[in-house]
Short mmCIF file of C-alpha atoms and ligand atoms in Angstrom, two decimals:
data_model
loop_
_atom_site.label_atom_id
_atom_site.label_comp_id
_atom_site.label_asym_id
_atom_site.label_seq_id
_atom_site.Cartn_x
_atom_site.Cartn_y
_atom_site.Cartn_z
CA MET A 264 10.60 24.40 -2.06
CA VAL A 265 10.48 28.11 -1.34
CA ILE A 266 11.87 29.78 1.74
CA ILE A 267 9.92 32.83 2.85
CA MET A 268 12.08 35.35 4.70
CA ASN A 269 10.86 37.62 7.50
CA ALA A 270 9.97 41.19 6.55
CA ASP A 271 13.02 42.37 8.54
CA ALA A 272 15.45 39.73 7.26
CA THR A 273 18.88 41.19 6.56
CA ALA A 274 20.97 40.77 3.44
CA GLN A 275 23.31 38.61 5.55
CA ASN A 276 20.38 36.32 6.55
CA ILE A 277 19.52 35.81 2.88
CA LYS A 278 23.14 35.22 1.98
CA GLU A 279 23.38 32.46 4.60
CA VAL A 280 20.28 30.73 3.26
CA ILE A 281 21.64 30.88 -0.29
CA GLU A 282 24.98 29.47 0.86
CA VAL A 283 23.30 26.42 2.40
CA ILE A 284 21.36 25.79 -0.81
CA GLU A 285 24.36 26.19 -3.07
CA LYS A 286 26.56 24.07 -0.83
CA ALA A 287 24.11 21.21 -1.44
CA GLY A 288 24.64 21.66 -5.18
CA LEU A 289 21.29 23.35 -5.83
CA GLN A 290 20.35 26.70 -7.27
CA ALA A 291 18.79 29.54 -5.27
CA LYS A 292 16.65 32.24 -6.82
CA VAL A 293 15.73 35.33 -4.81
CA MET A 294 12.37 36.92 -5.52
CA GLU A 295 11.55 40.31 -4.11
CA GLY A 296 8.02 40.94 -2.94
CA GLU A 297 6.68 44.22 -1.61
CA GLN A 298 7.00 43.13 1.99
CA GLN A 299 9.17 40.06 1.95
CA LYS A 300 11.89 38.33 0.03
CA ILE A 301 11.45 34.72 -1.05
CA VAL A 302 14.22 32.26 -1.88
CA GLY A 303 13.23 29.57 -4.39
CA VAL A 304 15.17 26.32 -4.54
CA ILE A 305 15.77 24.66 -7.89
CA GLY A 306 16.99 21.07 -8.05
CA ASP A 307 16.66 17.84 -6.10
CA LYS A 308 15.60 19.15 -2.71
CA THR A 309 15.86 15.72 -1.02
CA ARG A 310 19.48 16.87 -0.55
CA LEU A 311 18.16 19.59 1.73
CA ALA A 312 15.85 17.32 3.72
CA MET A 313 18.03 17.62 6.83
CA VAL A 314 18.36 21.41 6.76
CA PRO A 315 16.12 23.15 9.33
CA PHE A 316 15.65 26.36 7.33
CA ASP A 317 12.84 27.44 9.64
CA ALA A 318 15.37 27.68 12.45
CA MET A 319 17.75 29.98 10.55
CA ASP A 320 17.89 33.70 11.30
CA GLY A 321 15.56 35.75 9.14
CA VAL A 322 13.47 32.80 7.93
CA ASP A 323 9.73 32.98 8.43
CA THR A 324 8.64 29.66 6.97
CA THR A 325 9.31 27.11 4.25
CA VAL A 326 6.74 25.89 1.77
CA GLN A 327 7.07 22.53 0.02
CA ILE A 328 5.99 22.76 -3.58
CA SER A 329 7.04 19.37 -4.89
CA LYS A 330 6.37 16.21 -2.88
CA SER A 331 8.66 14.74 -0.27
CA TYR A 332 8.52 11.37 -2.04
CA LYS A 333 10.18 11.06 -5.39
CA LEU A 334 10.61 7.46 -6.58
CA VAL A 335 6.93 6.82 -5.86
CA SER A 336 5.68 9.93 -7.65
CA ARG A 337 4.14 10.07 -11.10
CA GLU A 338 6.21 13.17 -11.85
CA PHE A 339 9.32 11.00 -11.56
CA HIS A 340 7.81 8.10 -13.53
CA PRO A 341 4.88 9.28 -15.69
CA LYS A 342 3.85 5.87 -17.01
CA SER A 343 1.95 3.51 -14.68
CA SER A 344 4.22 0.76 -13.40
CA VAL A 345 3.51 -2.84 -14.22
CA ILE A 346 4.77 -5.20 -11.54
CA ASP A 347 5.55 -8.65 -12.88
CA ILE A 348 5.31 -11.28 -10.17
CA ASP A 349 6.73 -14.34 -11.81
CA GLY A 350 4.52 -13.98 -14.86
CA VAL A 351 1.47 -12.45 -13.15
CA LYS A 352 1.32 -8.77 -14.06
CA ILE A 353 -0.38 -6.10 -12.00
CA GLY A 354 -0.87 -2.44 -12.92
CA GLY A 355 -0.94 -0.60 -16.24
CA GLY A 356 -4.22 -2.26 -17.22
CA ASN A 357 -3.51 -5.67 -15.67
CA PHE A 358 -6.11 -6.54 -13.00
CA VAL A 359 -5.49 -9.19 -10.34
CA VAL A 360 -7.48 -10.79 -7.56
CA MET A 361 -6.03 -12.12 -4.32
CA ALA A 362 -8.36 -14.27 -2.22
CA GLY A 363 -8.18 -16.61 0.73
CA PRO A 364 -8.64 -16.78 4.46
CA CYS A 365 -7.51 -14.12 6.87
CA ALA A 366 -5.27 -16.65 8.60
CA VAL A 367 -3.77 -19.99 7.67
CA GLU A 368 -5.44 -22.22 10.27
CA SER A 369 -4.64 -25.74 9.07
CA ARG A 370 -3.40 -27.61 5.99
CA GLU A 371 -6.92 -28.74 5.11
CA GLN A 372 -8.48 -25.30 5.54
CA LEU A 373 -5.81 -23.70 3.37
CA LEU A 374 -5.81 -26.28 0.58
CA GLU A 375 -9.59 -26.12 0.39
CA SER A 376 -9.47 -22.31 0.29
CA ALA A 377 -6.85 -22.44 -2.46
CA GLU A 378 -9.02 -24.64 -4.66
CA ILE A 379 -11.97 -22.29 -4.25
CA ALA A 380 -9.84 -19.18 -4.84
CA LYS A 381 -8.55 -20.73 -8.06
CA LYS A 382 -12.01 -21.84 -9.18
CA GLY A 383 -13.21 -18.24 -8.90
CA GLY A 384 -10.34 -16.99 -11.04
CA ALA A 385 -8.02 -15.39 -8.46
CA GLN A 386 -4.33 -15.28 -9.35
CA PHE A 387 -3.13 -15.08 -5.74
CA LEU A 388 -3.91 -17.01 -2.59
CA ARG A 389 -3.82 -14.85 0.52
CA GLY A 390 -3.46 -16.15 4.08
CA GLY A 391 -1.65 -14.84 7.11
CA ALA A 392 0.87 -17.06 8.88
CA TYR A 393 2.06 -14.24 11.14
CA LYS A 394 -1.03 -12.47 12.42
CA PRO A 395 -0.98 -8.96 13.91
CA ARG A 396 -3.98 -9.33 16.21
CA THR A 397 -5.51 -6.57 18.31
CA SER A 398 -5.74 -8.87 21.34
CA PRO A 399 -2.82 -10.98 22.57
CA TYR A 400 -5.34 -13.74 23.38
CA SER A 401 -6.51 -14.06 19.75
CA PHE A 402 -5.06 -16.68 17.37
CA GLN A 403 -1.57 -15.47 16.48
CA GLY A 404 -0.92 -17.60 13.39
CA LEU A 405 0.97 -20.80 12.57
CA GLU A 406 4.13 -18.93 11.54
CA GLU A 407 6.54 -21.07 9.48
CA GLU A 408 4.23 -24.09 9.52
CA GLY A 409 1.61 -21.84 7.88
CA LEU A 410 4.13 -20.71 5.26
CA LYS A 411 4.76 -24.37 4.39
CA TYR A 412 1.05 -24.93 3.79
CA LEU A 413 0.97 -21.83 1.60
CA ALA A 414 3.87 -23.22 -0.46
CA GLU A 415 2.05 -26.53 -0.76
CA ALA A 416 -1.11 -24.74 -1.91
CA ARG A 417 0.95 -22.99 -4.59
CA GLU A 418 2.26 -26.38 -5.73
CA CYS A 419 -1.29 -27.76 -5.95
CA THR A 420 -2.97 -24.82 -7.67
CA GLY A 421 -0.31 -22.71 -9.35
CA LEU A 422 -1.62 -19.67 -7.46
CA LYS A 423 0.90 -17.09 -6.29
CA ILE A 424 1.19 -16.52 -2.56
CA VAL A 425 0.74 -13.23 -0.72
CA THR A 426 1.30 -13.26 3.02
CA GLU A 427 2.12 -10.78 5.73
CA VAL A 428 5.47 -10.18 7.33
CA THR A 429 5.16 -8.48 10.70
CA GLU A 430 8.75 -8.13 11.88
CA VAL A 431 12.25 -7.51 10.59
CA GLU A 432 13.50 -10.86 11.90
CA ALA A 433 10.93 -12.79 9.83
CA VAL A 434 11.56 -11.11 6.45
CA ASP A 435 14.03 -13.71 5.15
CA THR A 436 11.81 -16.59 6.23
CA VAL A 437 8.62 -15.15 4.73
CA ALA A 438 10.47 -14.14 1.55
CA ALA A 439 11.67 -17.72 1.15
CA TYR A 440 8.04 -18.89 0.75
CA ALA A 441 5.98 -15.94 -0.50
CA ASP A 442 5.69 -14.46 -3.99
CA LEU A 443 4.49 -11.14 -2.60
CA LEU A 444 5.31 -9.77 0.85
CA GLN A 445 2.46 -7.97 2.60
CA VAL A 446 3.21 -5.15 5.02
CA GLY A 447 0.07 -4.67 7.08
CA ALA A 448 -1.75 -1.53 8.13
CA ARG A 449 -0.29 -1.66 11.65
CA ASN A 450 3.23 -1.70 10.29
CA MET A 451 2.88 0.93 7.59
CA GLN A 452 5.21 3.24 9.48
CA ASN A 453 7.50 0.57 10.90
CA PHE A 454 10.44 2.11 9.11
CA ARG A 455 12.93 -0.63 9.98
CA LEU A 456 10.56 -3.19 8.49
CA LEU A 457 10.01 -1.02 5.41
CA LYS A 458 13.75 -0.77 4.86
CA GLU A 459 14.20 -4.50 5.35
CA VAL A 460 11.52 -5.44 2.78
CA GLY A 461 13.08 -2.77 0.56
CA ARG A 462 16.24 -4.88 0.57
CA ALA A 463 14.37 -8.15 0.03
CA ASN A 464 14.27 -9.76 -3.35
CA LYS A 465 10.47 -9.96 -3.47
CA PRO A 466 7.70 -7.54 -4.44
CA VAL A 467 5.90 -5.83 -1.58
CA MET A 468 2.25 -4.93 -1.04
CA LEU A 469 2.03 -2.01 1.37
CA LYS A 470 -1.31 -1.58 3.10
CA ARG A 471 -2.47 1.87 4.13
CA GLY A 472 -2.08 2.58 7.85
CA LEU A 473 -5.16 2.75 10.08
CA ALA A 474 -5.01 6.53 10.21
CA ALA A 475 -2.51 7.36 7.51
CA THR A 476 -2.82 10.28 5.13
CA LEU A 477 -2.00 9.63 1.49
CA ASN A 478 1.20 11.59 1.96
CA GLU A 479 2.32 9.39 4.87
CA TRP A 480 1.43 6.24 2.96
CA LEU A 481 3.31 7.29 -0.17
CA ASN A 482 6.31 8.29 1.92
CA ALA A 483 6.22 4.83 3.50
CA ALA A 484 6.35 3.35 -0.02
CA GLU A 485 9.30 5.67 -0.72
CA TYR A 486 11.21 3.99 2.16
CA ILE A 487 10.87 0.64 0.39
CA MET A 488 11.81 1.94 -3.05
CA ASN A 489 14.69 3.96 -1.67
CA GLU A 490 16.33 0.69 -0.58
CA GLY A 491 16.26 -0.54 -4.19
CA ASN A 492 13.02 -2.51 -4.35
CA GLN A 493 10.93 -0.93 -7.13
CA ASN A 494 8.22 -3.59 -7.03
CA VAL A 495 5.72 -1.99 -4.70
CA ILE A 496 1.93 -2.33 -4.78
CA LEU A 497 -0.30 -0.16 -2.60
CA CYS A 498 -3.42 -1.48 -0.89
CA GLU A 499 -6.30 0.68 0.32
CA ARG A 500 -7.89 -1.17 3.23
CA GLY A 501 -9.97 1.47 4.94
CA ILE A 502 -9.09 4.05 7.53
CA ARG A 503 -10.36 4.89 11.01
CA THR A 504 -13.08 7.54 11.03
CA TYR A 505 -15.88 8.50 13.46
CA GLU A 506 -18.13 5.87 11.88
CA THR A 507 -18.57 2.79 14.03
CA TYR A 508 -21.01 0.73 11.98
CA THR A 509 -18.24 -0.43 9.68
CA ARG A 510 -14.87 -1.67 10.92
CA ASN A 511 -13.13 0.99 8.84
CA THR A 512 -14.16 3.53 6.23
CA LEU A 513 -13.08 2.29 2.83
CA ASP A 514 -11.59 5.31 1.10
CA LEU A 515 -12.12 4.59 -2.57
CA SER A 516 -11.23 8.17 -3.42
CA ALA A 517 -7.70 7.11 -2.51
CA VAL A 518 -7.61 5.05 -5.71
CA ALA A 519 -8.20 8.10 -7.91
CA ALA A 520 -5.87 10.24 -5.80
CA VAL A 521 -3.03 7.71 -5.73
CA LYS A 522 -3.34 7.18 -9.47
CA HIS A 523 -2.76 10.89 -9.94
CA LEU A 524 0.09 11.14 -7.43
CA SER A 525 1.89 7.88 -8.12
CA HIS A 526 2.71 5.38 -10.86
CA LEU A 527 2.39 2.40 -8.50
CA PRO A 528 -0.47 -0.10 -8.79
CA ILE A 529 -3.16 0.06 -6.13
CA VAL A 530 -5.45 -2.76 -5.01
CA VAL A 531 -8.49 -2.50 -2.75
CA ASP A 532 -9.34 -4.64 0.27
CA PRO A 533 -13.12 -4.43 0.78
CA SER A 534 -12.96 -7.05 3.58
CA HIS A 535 -10.91 -5.06 6.11
CA GLY A 536 -12.31 -1.89 4.56
CA THR A 537 -15.81 -2.72 5.81
CA GLY A 538 -15.54 -5.61 8.28
CA LYS A 539 -18.81 -6.99 6.94
CA TRP A 540 -19.10 -9.75 4.35
CA ARG A 541 -22.35 -8.28 2.99
CA MET A 542 -20.53 -5.11 2.00
CA VAL A 543 -17.66 -6.84 0.25
CA LYS A 544 -19.41 -7.34 -3.10
CA PRO A 545 -20.71 -3.77 -3.54
CA MET A 546 -17.34 -2.31 -2.54
CA ALA A 547 -15.46 -4.77 -4.77
CA PHE A 548 -17.60 -3.69 -7.72
CA ALA A 549 -17.03 -0.03 -6.83
CA ALA A 550 -13.27 -0.65 -6.68
CA VAL A 551 -13.35 -2.13 -10.17
CA ALA A 552 -15.39 0.81 -11.43
CA CYS A 553 -13.06 3.46 -10.01
CA GLY A 554 -10.02 1.94 -11.68
CA ALA A 555 -8.26 -0.10 -8.99
CA ASP A 556 -5.64 -2.52 -10.28
CA GLY A 557 -6.93 -5.41 -8.21
CA LEU A 558 -8.75 -6.74 -5.18
CA ILE A 559 -7.69 -8.60 -2.06
CA MET A 560 -10.53 -10.35 -0.27
CA GLU A 561 -11.04 -12.74 2.60
CA MET A 562 -12.82 -15.98 1.87
CA HIS A 563 -13.12 -18.99 4.19
CA PRO A 564 -14.54 -22.49 3.61
CA ASN A 565 -16.62 -21.93 6.75
CA PRO A 566 -16.57 -18.31 8.00
CA ALA A 567 -18.59 -19.22 11.09
CA LYS A 568 -15.65 -21.33 12.28
CA ALA A 569 -12.88 -18.93 11.21
CA LEU A 570 -10.19 -18.22 13.81
CA SER A 571 -9.81 -14.71 12.48
CA ASP A 572 -12.06 -12.19 10.69
CA GLY A 573 -15.00 -14.56 10.10
CA PRO A 574 -17.59 -11.72 9.98
CA GLN A 575 -15.92 -10.18 6.95
CA SER A 576 -15.08 -13.43 5.18
CA LEU A 577 -17.02 -14.54 2.13
CA THR A 578 -18.41 -18.07 1.94
CA PRO A 579 -17.20 -20.02 -1.10
CA GLU A 580 -20.61 -19.50 -2.76
CA ASN A 581 -20.56 -15.75 -2.18
CA TYR A 582 -16.99 -15.54 -3.38
CA LEU A 583 -17.75 -17.41 -6.61
CA GLU A 584 -20.78 -15.24 -7.26
CA LEU A 585 -18.78 -12.06 -6.59
CA MET A 586 -16.02 -13.17 -8.94
CA ALA A 587 -18.47 -13.87 -11.74
CA GLY A 588 -19.79 -10.33 -11.27
CA VAL A 589 -16.32 -8.77 -11.16
CA LYS A 590 -15.41 -10.44 -14.45
CA LYS A 591 -18.60 -9.24 -16.12
CA LEU A 592 -18.24 -5.73 -14.79
CA TYR A 593 -14.58 -5.51 -15.78
CA ALA A 594 -15.33 -6.72 -19.31
CA PHE A 595 -18.30 -4.37 -19.61
CA LEU A 596 -16.23 -1.35 -18.56
CA GLN A 597 -13.50 -2.23 -21.03
CA GLU A 598 -15.88 -2.85 -23.94
CA SER A 599 -18.01 0.21 -23.31
CA GLY A 600 -15.02 2.52 -23.04
CA LEU A 601 -16.05 3.46 -19.49
CA ALA A 602 -13.01 1.89 -17.80
CA ILE A 603 -11.03 4.51 -15.92
CA ASP A 604 -7.74 4.68 -17.75
CA HIS A 605 -4.77 5.33 -15.49
CA LEU A 606 -2.07 4.36 -17.94
C1 PEP B 815 -4.88 -8.90 6.80
O1 PEP B 815 -4.74 -8.71 5.58
O2 PEP B 815 -5.28 -9.98 7.27
C2 PEP B 815 -4.66 -7.78 7.73
C3 PEP B 815 -4.33 -7.99 8.99
O3 PEP B 815 -4.86 -6.60 7.14
P1 PEP B 815 -4.63 -5.09 7.68
O4 PEP B 815 -3.17 -4.98 7.90
O5 PEP B 815 -5.14 -4.27 6.53
O6 PEP B 815 -5.46 -4.94 8.91
MN1 MN B 816 -7.98 -10.28 8.24
#
């Protein structure tokens, strides 16, 4: 961080700024320009996060040079993180697929979905038991009953379970059943929830908020890691733009950007990212090609009867075909040396 002083800042003004910096245990370095003086801060400036330098006498403005997140950043941890979820690794060259219905609707629907997900080669079964729906009249999820079906599906197939937790009060319950806790787009900046999952003993997949910048998203991940939970996976699921044809605009450039900014694994959700099942395969292939660490996709035994997100859900046939393509593409990229290497 550098603090730019006003042209008419007095020596006393500069002295006061330096005192604040040194009191926090950091070093201050004064640089004299032709017009203005600049005070550079050396050291861990998170210790100065609460100081409103801009409000001090003689200060013109402050400029952040390093990022406001630290634990999440690649500068802090240069090697890509590998998250080990009970033997299933993600990140650092380990690719995973999570597939299943948007919502757990019944025992039969979920067990059937789990068998299909496994047949296609997914490592995780997805399915929401607590559903954050836009309308209060839409299906809200089976809650703990749904979690029990997810646990049963894990027993039957050996798949890991990823499912959303929507509120602080439900974290312990969801963590008792899930292998991976999902924080959804709508809750990306629910800071109490982020802190709570940061204290949970389970890995967390943090979806990008509907209108979140990369900086806001990575800071949200910092909340989780700052509570002690280092097992965080990011998920790009599309953002709100002026385009209305698609449900969201899938920002695949976020994969390349996040890989530069952070060591955390990032998966792509082409289902919510587009809202259209026809677009899921091309975007899934594109996600593989740009170096994502995995995919999360909605698949339903009968999308036409789905209680949630049917239009973006793959049929079992489409899912199996997509998975065959993903495997071929992944292998081709590895063998040809064209795989984007984010190690
Ligand atoms: C979901 O995964 O079903 C979901 C609600 O996703 P998002 O939070 O990305 O909208
Ligand atoms: Mn959904």
